[in-house]
Short mmCIF file of C-alpha atoms in Angstrom, two decimals:
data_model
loop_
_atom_site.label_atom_id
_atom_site.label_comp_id
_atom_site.label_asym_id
_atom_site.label_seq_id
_atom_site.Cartn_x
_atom_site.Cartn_y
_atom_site.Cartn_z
CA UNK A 1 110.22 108.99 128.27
CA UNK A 2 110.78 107.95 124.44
CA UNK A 3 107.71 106.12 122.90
CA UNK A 4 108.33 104.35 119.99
CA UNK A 5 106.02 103.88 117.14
CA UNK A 6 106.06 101.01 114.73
CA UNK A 7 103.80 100.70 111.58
CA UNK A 8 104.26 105.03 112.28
CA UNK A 9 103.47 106.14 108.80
CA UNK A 10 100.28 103.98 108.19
CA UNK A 11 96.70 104.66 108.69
CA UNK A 12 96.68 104.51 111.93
CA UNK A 13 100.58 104.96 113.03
CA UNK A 14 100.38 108.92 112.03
CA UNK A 15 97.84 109.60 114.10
CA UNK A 16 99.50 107.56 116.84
CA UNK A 17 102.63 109.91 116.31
CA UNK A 18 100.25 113.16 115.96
CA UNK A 19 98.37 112.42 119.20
CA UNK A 20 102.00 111.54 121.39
CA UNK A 21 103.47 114.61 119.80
CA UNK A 22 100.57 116.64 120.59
CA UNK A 23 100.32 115.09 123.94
CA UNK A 24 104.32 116.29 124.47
CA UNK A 25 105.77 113.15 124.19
CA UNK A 26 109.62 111.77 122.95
CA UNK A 27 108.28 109.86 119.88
CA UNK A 28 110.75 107.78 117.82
CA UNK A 29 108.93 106.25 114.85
CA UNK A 30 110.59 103.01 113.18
CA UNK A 31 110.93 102.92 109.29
CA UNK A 32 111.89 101.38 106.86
CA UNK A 33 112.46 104.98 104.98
CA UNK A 34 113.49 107.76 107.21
CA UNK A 35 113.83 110.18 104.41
CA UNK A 36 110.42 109.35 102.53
CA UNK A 37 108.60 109.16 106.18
CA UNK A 38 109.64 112.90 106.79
CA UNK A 39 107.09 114.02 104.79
CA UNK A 40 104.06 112.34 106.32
CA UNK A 41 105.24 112.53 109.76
CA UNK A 42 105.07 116.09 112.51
CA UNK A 43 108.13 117.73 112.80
CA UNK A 44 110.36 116.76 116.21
CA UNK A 45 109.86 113.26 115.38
CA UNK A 46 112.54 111.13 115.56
CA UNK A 47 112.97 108.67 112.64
CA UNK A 48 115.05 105.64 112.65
CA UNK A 49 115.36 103.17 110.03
CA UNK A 50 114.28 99.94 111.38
CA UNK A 51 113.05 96.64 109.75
CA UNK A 52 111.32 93.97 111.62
CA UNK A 53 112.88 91.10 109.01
CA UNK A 54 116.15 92.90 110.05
CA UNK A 55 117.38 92.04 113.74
CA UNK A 56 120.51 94.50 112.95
CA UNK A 57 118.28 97.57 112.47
CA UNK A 58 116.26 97.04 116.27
CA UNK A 59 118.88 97.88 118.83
CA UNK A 60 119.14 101.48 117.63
CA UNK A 61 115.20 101.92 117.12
CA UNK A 62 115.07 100.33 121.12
CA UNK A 63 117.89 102.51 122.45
CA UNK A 64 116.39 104.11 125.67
CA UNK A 65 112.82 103.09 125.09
CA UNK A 66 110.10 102.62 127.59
CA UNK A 67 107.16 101.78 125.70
CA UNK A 68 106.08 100.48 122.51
CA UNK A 69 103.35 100.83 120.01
CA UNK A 70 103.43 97.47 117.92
CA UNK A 71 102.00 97.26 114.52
CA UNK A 72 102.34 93.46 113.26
CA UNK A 73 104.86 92.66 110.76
CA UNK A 74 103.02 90.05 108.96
CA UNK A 75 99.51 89.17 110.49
CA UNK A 76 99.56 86.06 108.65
CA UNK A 77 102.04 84.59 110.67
CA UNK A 78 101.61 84.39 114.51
CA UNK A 79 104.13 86.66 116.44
CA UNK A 80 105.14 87.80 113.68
CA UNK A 81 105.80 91.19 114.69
CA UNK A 82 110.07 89.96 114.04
CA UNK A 83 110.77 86.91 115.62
CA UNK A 84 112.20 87.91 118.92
CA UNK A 85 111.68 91.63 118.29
CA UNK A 86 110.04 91.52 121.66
CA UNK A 87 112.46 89.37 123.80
CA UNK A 88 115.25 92.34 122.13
CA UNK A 89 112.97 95.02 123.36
CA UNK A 90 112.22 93.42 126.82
CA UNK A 91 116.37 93.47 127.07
CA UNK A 92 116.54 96.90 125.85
CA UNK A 93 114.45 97.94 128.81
CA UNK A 94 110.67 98.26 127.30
CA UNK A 95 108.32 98.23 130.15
CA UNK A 96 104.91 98.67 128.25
CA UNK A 97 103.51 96.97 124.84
CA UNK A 98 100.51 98.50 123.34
CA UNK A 99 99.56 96.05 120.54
CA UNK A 100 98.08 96.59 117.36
CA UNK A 101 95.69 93.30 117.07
CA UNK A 102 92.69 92.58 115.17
CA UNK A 103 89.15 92.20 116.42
CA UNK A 104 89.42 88.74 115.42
CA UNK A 105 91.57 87.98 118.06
CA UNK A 106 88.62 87.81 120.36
CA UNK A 107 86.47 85.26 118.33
CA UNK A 108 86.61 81.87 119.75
CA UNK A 109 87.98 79.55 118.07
CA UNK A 110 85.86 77.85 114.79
CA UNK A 111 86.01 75.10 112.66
CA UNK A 112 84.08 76.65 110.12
CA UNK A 113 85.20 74.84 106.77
CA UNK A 114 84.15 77.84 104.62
CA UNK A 115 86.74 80.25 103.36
CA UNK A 116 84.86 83.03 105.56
CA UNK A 117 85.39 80.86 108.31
CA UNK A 118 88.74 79.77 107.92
CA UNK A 119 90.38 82.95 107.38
CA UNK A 120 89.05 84.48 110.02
CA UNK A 121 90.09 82.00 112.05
CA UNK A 122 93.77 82.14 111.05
CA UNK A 123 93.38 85.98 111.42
CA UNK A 124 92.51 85.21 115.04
CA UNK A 125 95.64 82.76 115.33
CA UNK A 126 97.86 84.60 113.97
CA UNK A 127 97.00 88.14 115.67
CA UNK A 128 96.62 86.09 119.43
CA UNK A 129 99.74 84.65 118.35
CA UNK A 130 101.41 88.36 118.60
CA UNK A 131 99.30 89.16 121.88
CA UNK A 132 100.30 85.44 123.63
CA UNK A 133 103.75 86.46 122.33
CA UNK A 134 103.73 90.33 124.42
CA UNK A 135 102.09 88.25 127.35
CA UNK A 136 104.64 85.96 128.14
CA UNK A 137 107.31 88.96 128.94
CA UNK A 138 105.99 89.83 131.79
CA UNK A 139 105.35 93.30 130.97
CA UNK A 140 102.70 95.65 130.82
CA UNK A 141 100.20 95.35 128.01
CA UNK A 142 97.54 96.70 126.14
CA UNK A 143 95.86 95.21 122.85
CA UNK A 144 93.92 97.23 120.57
CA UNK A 145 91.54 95.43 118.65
CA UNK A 146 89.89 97.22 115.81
CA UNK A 147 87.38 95.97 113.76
CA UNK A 148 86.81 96.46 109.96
CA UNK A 149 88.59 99.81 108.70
CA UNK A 150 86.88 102.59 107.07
CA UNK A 151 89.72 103.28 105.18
CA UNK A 152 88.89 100.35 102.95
CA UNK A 153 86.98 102.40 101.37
CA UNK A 154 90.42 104.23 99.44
CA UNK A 155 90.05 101.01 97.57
CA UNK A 156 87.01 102.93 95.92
CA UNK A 157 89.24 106.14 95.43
CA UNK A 158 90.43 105.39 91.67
CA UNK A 159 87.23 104.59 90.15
CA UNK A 160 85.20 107.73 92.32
CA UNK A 161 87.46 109.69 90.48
CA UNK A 162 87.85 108.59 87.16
CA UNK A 163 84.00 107.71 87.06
CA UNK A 164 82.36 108.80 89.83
CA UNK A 165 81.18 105.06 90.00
CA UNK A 166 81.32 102.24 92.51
CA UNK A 167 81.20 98.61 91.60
CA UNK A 168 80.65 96.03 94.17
CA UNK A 169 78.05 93.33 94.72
CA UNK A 170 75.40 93.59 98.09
CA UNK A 171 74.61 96.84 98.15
CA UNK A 172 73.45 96.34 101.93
CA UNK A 173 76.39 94.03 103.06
CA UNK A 174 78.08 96.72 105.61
CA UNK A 175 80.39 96.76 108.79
CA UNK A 176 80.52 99.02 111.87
CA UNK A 177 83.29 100.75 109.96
CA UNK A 178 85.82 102.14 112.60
CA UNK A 179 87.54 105.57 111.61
CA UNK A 180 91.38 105.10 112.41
CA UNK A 181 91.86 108.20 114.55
CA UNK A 182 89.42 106.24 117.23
CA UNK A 183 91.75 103.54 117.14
CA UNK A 184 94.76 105.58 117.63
CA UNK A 185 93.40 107.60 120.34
CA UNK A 186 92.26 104.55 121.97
CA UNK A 187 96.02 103.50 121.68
CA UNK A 188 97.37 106.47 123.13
CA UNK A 189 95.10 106.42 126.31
CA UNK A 190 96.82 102.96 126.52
CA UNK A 191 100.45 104.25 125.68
CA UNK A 192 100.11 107.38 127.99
CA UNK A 193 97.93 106.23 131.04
CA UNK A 194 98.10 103.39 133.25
CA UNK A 195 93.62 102.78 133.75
CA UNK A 196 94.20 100.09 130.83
CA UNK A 197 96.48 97.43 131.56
CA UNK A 198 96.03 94.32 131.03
CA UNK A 199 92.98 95.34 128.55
CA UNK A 200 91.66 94.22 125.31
CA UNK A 201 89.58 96.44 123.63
CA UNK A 202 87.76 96.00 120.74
CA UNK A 203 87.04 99.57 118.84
CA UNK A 204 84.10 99.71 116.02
CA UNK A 205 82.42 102.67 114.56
CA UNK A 206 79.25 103.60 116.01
CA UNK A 207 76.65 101.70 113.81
CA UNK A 208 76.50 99.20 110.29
CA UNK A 209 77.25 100.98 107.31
CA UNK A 210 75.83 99.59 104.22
CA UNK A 211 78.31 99.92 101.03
CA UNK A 212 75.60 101.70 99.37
CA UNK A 213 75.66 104.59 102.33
CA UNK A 214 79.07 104.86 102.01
CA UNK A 215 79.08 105.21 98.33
CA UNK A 216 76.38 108.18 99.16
CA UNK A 217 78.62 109.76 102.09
CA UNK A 218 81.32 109.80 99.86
CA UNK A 219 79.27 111.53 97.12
CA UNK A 220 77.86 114.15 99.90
CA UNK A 221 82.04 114.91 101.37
CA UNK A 222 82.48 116.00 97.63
CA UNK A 223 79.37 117.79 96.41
CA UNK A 224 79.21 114.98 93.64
CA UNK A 225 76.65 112.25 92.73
CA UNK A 226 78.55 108.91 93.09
CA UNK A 227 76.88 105.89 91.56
CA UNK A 228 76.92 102.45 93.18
CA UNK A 229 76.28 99.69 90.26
CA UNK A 230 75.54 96.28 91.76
CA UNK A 231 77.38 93.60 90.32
CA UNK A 232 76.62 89.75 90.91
CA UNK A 233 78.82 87.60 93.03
CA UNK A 234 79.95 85.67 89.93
CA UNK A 235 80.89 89.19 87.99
CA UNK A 236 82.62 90.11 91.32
CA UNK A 237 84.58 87.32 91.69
CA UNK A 238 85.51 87.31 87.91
CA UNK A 239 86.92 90.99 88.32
CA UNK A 240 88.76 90.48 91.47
CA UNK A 241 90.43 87.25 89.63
CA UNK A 242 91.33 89.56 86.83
CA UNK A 243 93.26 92.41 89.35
CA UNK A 244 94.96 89.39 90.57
CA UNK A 245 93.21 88.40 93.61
CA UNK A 246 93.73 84.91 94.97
CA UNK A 247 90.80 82.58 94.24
CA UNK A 248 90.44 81.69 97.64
CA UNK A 249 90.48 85.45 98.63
CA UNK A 250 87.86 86.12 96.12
CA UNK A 251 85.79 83.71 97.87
CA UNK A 252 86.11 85.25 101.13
CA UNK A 253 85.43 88.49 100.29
CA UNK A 254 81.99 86.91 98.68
CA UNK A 255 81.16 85.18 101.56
CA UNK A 256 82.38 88.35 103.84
CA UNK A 257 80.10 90.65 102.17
CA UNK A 258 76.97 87.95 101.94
CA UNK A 259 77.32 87.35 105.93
CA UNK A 260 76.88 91.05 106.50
CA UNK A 261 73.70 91.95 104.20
CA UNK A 262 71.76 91.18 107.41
CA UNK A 263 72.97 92.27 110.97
CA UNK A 264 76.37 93.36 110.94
CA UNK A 265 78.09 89.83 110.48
CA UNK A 266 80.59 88.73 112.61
CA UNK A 267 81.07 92.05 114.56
CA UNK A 268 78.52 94.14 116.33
CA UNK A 269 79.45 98.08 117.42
CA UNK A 270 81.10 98.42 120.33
CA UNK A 271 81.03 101.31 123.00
CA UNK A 272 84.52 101.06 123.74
CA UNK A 273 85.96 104.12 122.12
CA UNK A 274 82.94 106.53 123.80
CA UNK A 275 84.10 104.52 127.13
CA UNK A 276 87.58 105.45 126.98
CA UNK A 277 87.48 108.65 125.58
CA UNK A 278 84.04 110.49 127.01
CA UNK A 279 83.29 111.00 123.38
CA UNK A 280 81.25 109.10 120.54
CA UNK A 281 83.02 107.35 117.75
CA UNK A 282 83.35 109.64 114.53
CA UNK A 283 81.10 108.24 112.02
CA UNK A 284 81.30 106.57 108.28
CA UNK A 285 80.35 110.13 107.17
CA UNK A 286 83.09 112.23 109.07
CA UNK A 287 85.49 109.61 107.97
CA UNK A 288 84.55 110.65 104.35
CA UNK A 289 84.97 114.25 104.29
CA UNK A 290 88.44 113.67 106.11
CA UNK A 291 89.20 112.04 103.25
CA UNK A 292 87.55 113.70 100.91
CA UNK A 293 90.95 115.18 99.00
CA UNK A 294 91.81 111.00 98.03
CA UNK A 295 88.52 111.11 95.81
CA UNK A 296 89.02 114.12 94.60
CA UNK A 297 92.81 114.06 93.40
CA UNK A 298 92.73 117.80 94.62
CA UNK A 299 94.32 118.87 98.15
CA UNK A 300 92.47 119.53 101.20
#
């Protein structure tokens, strides 16, 4: 059986390829860069340059595939995974889907006029959009729906470095921050057994995370103080304008991290990755000394 893996060198792709490969499995992986993706990806993977804006580059990537791990092209539009990358994959004989969504995809719909509001309610369009999309071919399906990604904590990575300094306003605005090898084993269970068709799980971390823990995880995964300095919305916003950040995005991310000072904002935890697996979810502070090497600069 050939699996193949879209979205294969991204957060969460490599450890979908590691966990096939280490499972036994035929993994193809489709990139755009076959020669730059060698490098990131185990050894005995097959890589084929594919491009979901490309309809030309999708027969090879399909040849002789059964199932399919599908990262979204563009979340922002719905089904956007290539327009009729699916129907071409259906032909080409897929008989399993196991979709990268969003845990937006399970919020009912809102009319929420804020900018919080309304972009997570075209985040839920657009990602239900994909999953409506892999519904409709009639073949097996699985989504995965993670919630907010510890990894968005890299974004820190630059200034840990250079300063050993975080800047953010609401200290205590925090997520159940999932770590992205729970999501992928969660879509491998999906990819490699047949308990979860027809499922859509939604995978969190274990607990809320306040920024200012995860500024002090990070600190303890290095053996180095790491300062969080609180900034007010308005000096936020003003920064995030400067880097080039849409106005209206700067407003979300305001309103984002205000919702979540109390409670854990739009998303509670989840047991669905200690469900699946037998196994709780790695934490905030595991995730951190994984990745201790990015704030560092040095190699693990």
């Amino acid at each position: 059986m050939t699996i193949l893996v879209t979205g294969a060198t991204g957060n969460i792709g490599r450890h979908v390829v590691r966990g096939l490969v280490g499972a036994g499995q035929r993994v193809r992986a489709m990139v755009r860069d076959p020669r730059a993706a060698r490098t990131r990806l185990p050894e005995g993977v097959e890589l084929v340059h594919g491009d979901f804006t490309r309809p030309d580059t999708w027969p090879r990537a399909l040849k002789a595939v059964e199932r399919v791990y599908l990262f979204p092209y563009a979340y922002q539009e719905p089904g956007s995974a290539g327009p009729g990358f699916t129907e071409e994959a259906v032909a080409a004989g897929v008989r399993r889907f196991v979709v990268h969504s969003a845990a937006a995809a399970g919020f009912a719909p809102s009319d929420d006029p804020s900018a919080l509001g309304r972009h997570l309610e075209e985040e839920r369009r657009a990602h239900r959009g994909l999953e409506t999309a892999v519904e409709a071919t009639g073949r097996e399906w699985t989504h995965v729906r993670p919630g907010l990604l510890a990894a968005r904590a890299l974004g820190w990575a630059g200034s840990i470095r250079a300063e050993r300094t975080v800047r953010e306003p609401y200290p205590a605005s925090g997520y159940p921050l999932v770590h992205e090898a729970d999501v992928a084993e969660v879509a491998v269970a999906a990819l490699l057994t047949d308990g979860h068709l027809g499922a859509a799980y939604t995978v969190t971390g274990p607990a809320k995370v306040t920024q200012a823990e995860q500024v002090s995880a990070i600190g303890a995964a290095i053996g180095a103080r790491v300062r969080f300095e609180e900034l007010t919305p308005s000096q936020a916003r003003v920064r995030w304008l400067a880097e080039g950040c849409p106005p209206e995005m700067a407003d979300w991310l305001v309103e984002l991290m205000a919702a979540a000072v109390e409670g854990t904002g739009a998303l509670a935890p989840t047991g669905t990755y200690e469900e699946i697996t037998g196994r709780p979810p790695r934490t905030f502070a595991r995730w951190a000394r994984d990745h201790a090497a990015d704030f560092t600069g040095k190699a693990a």
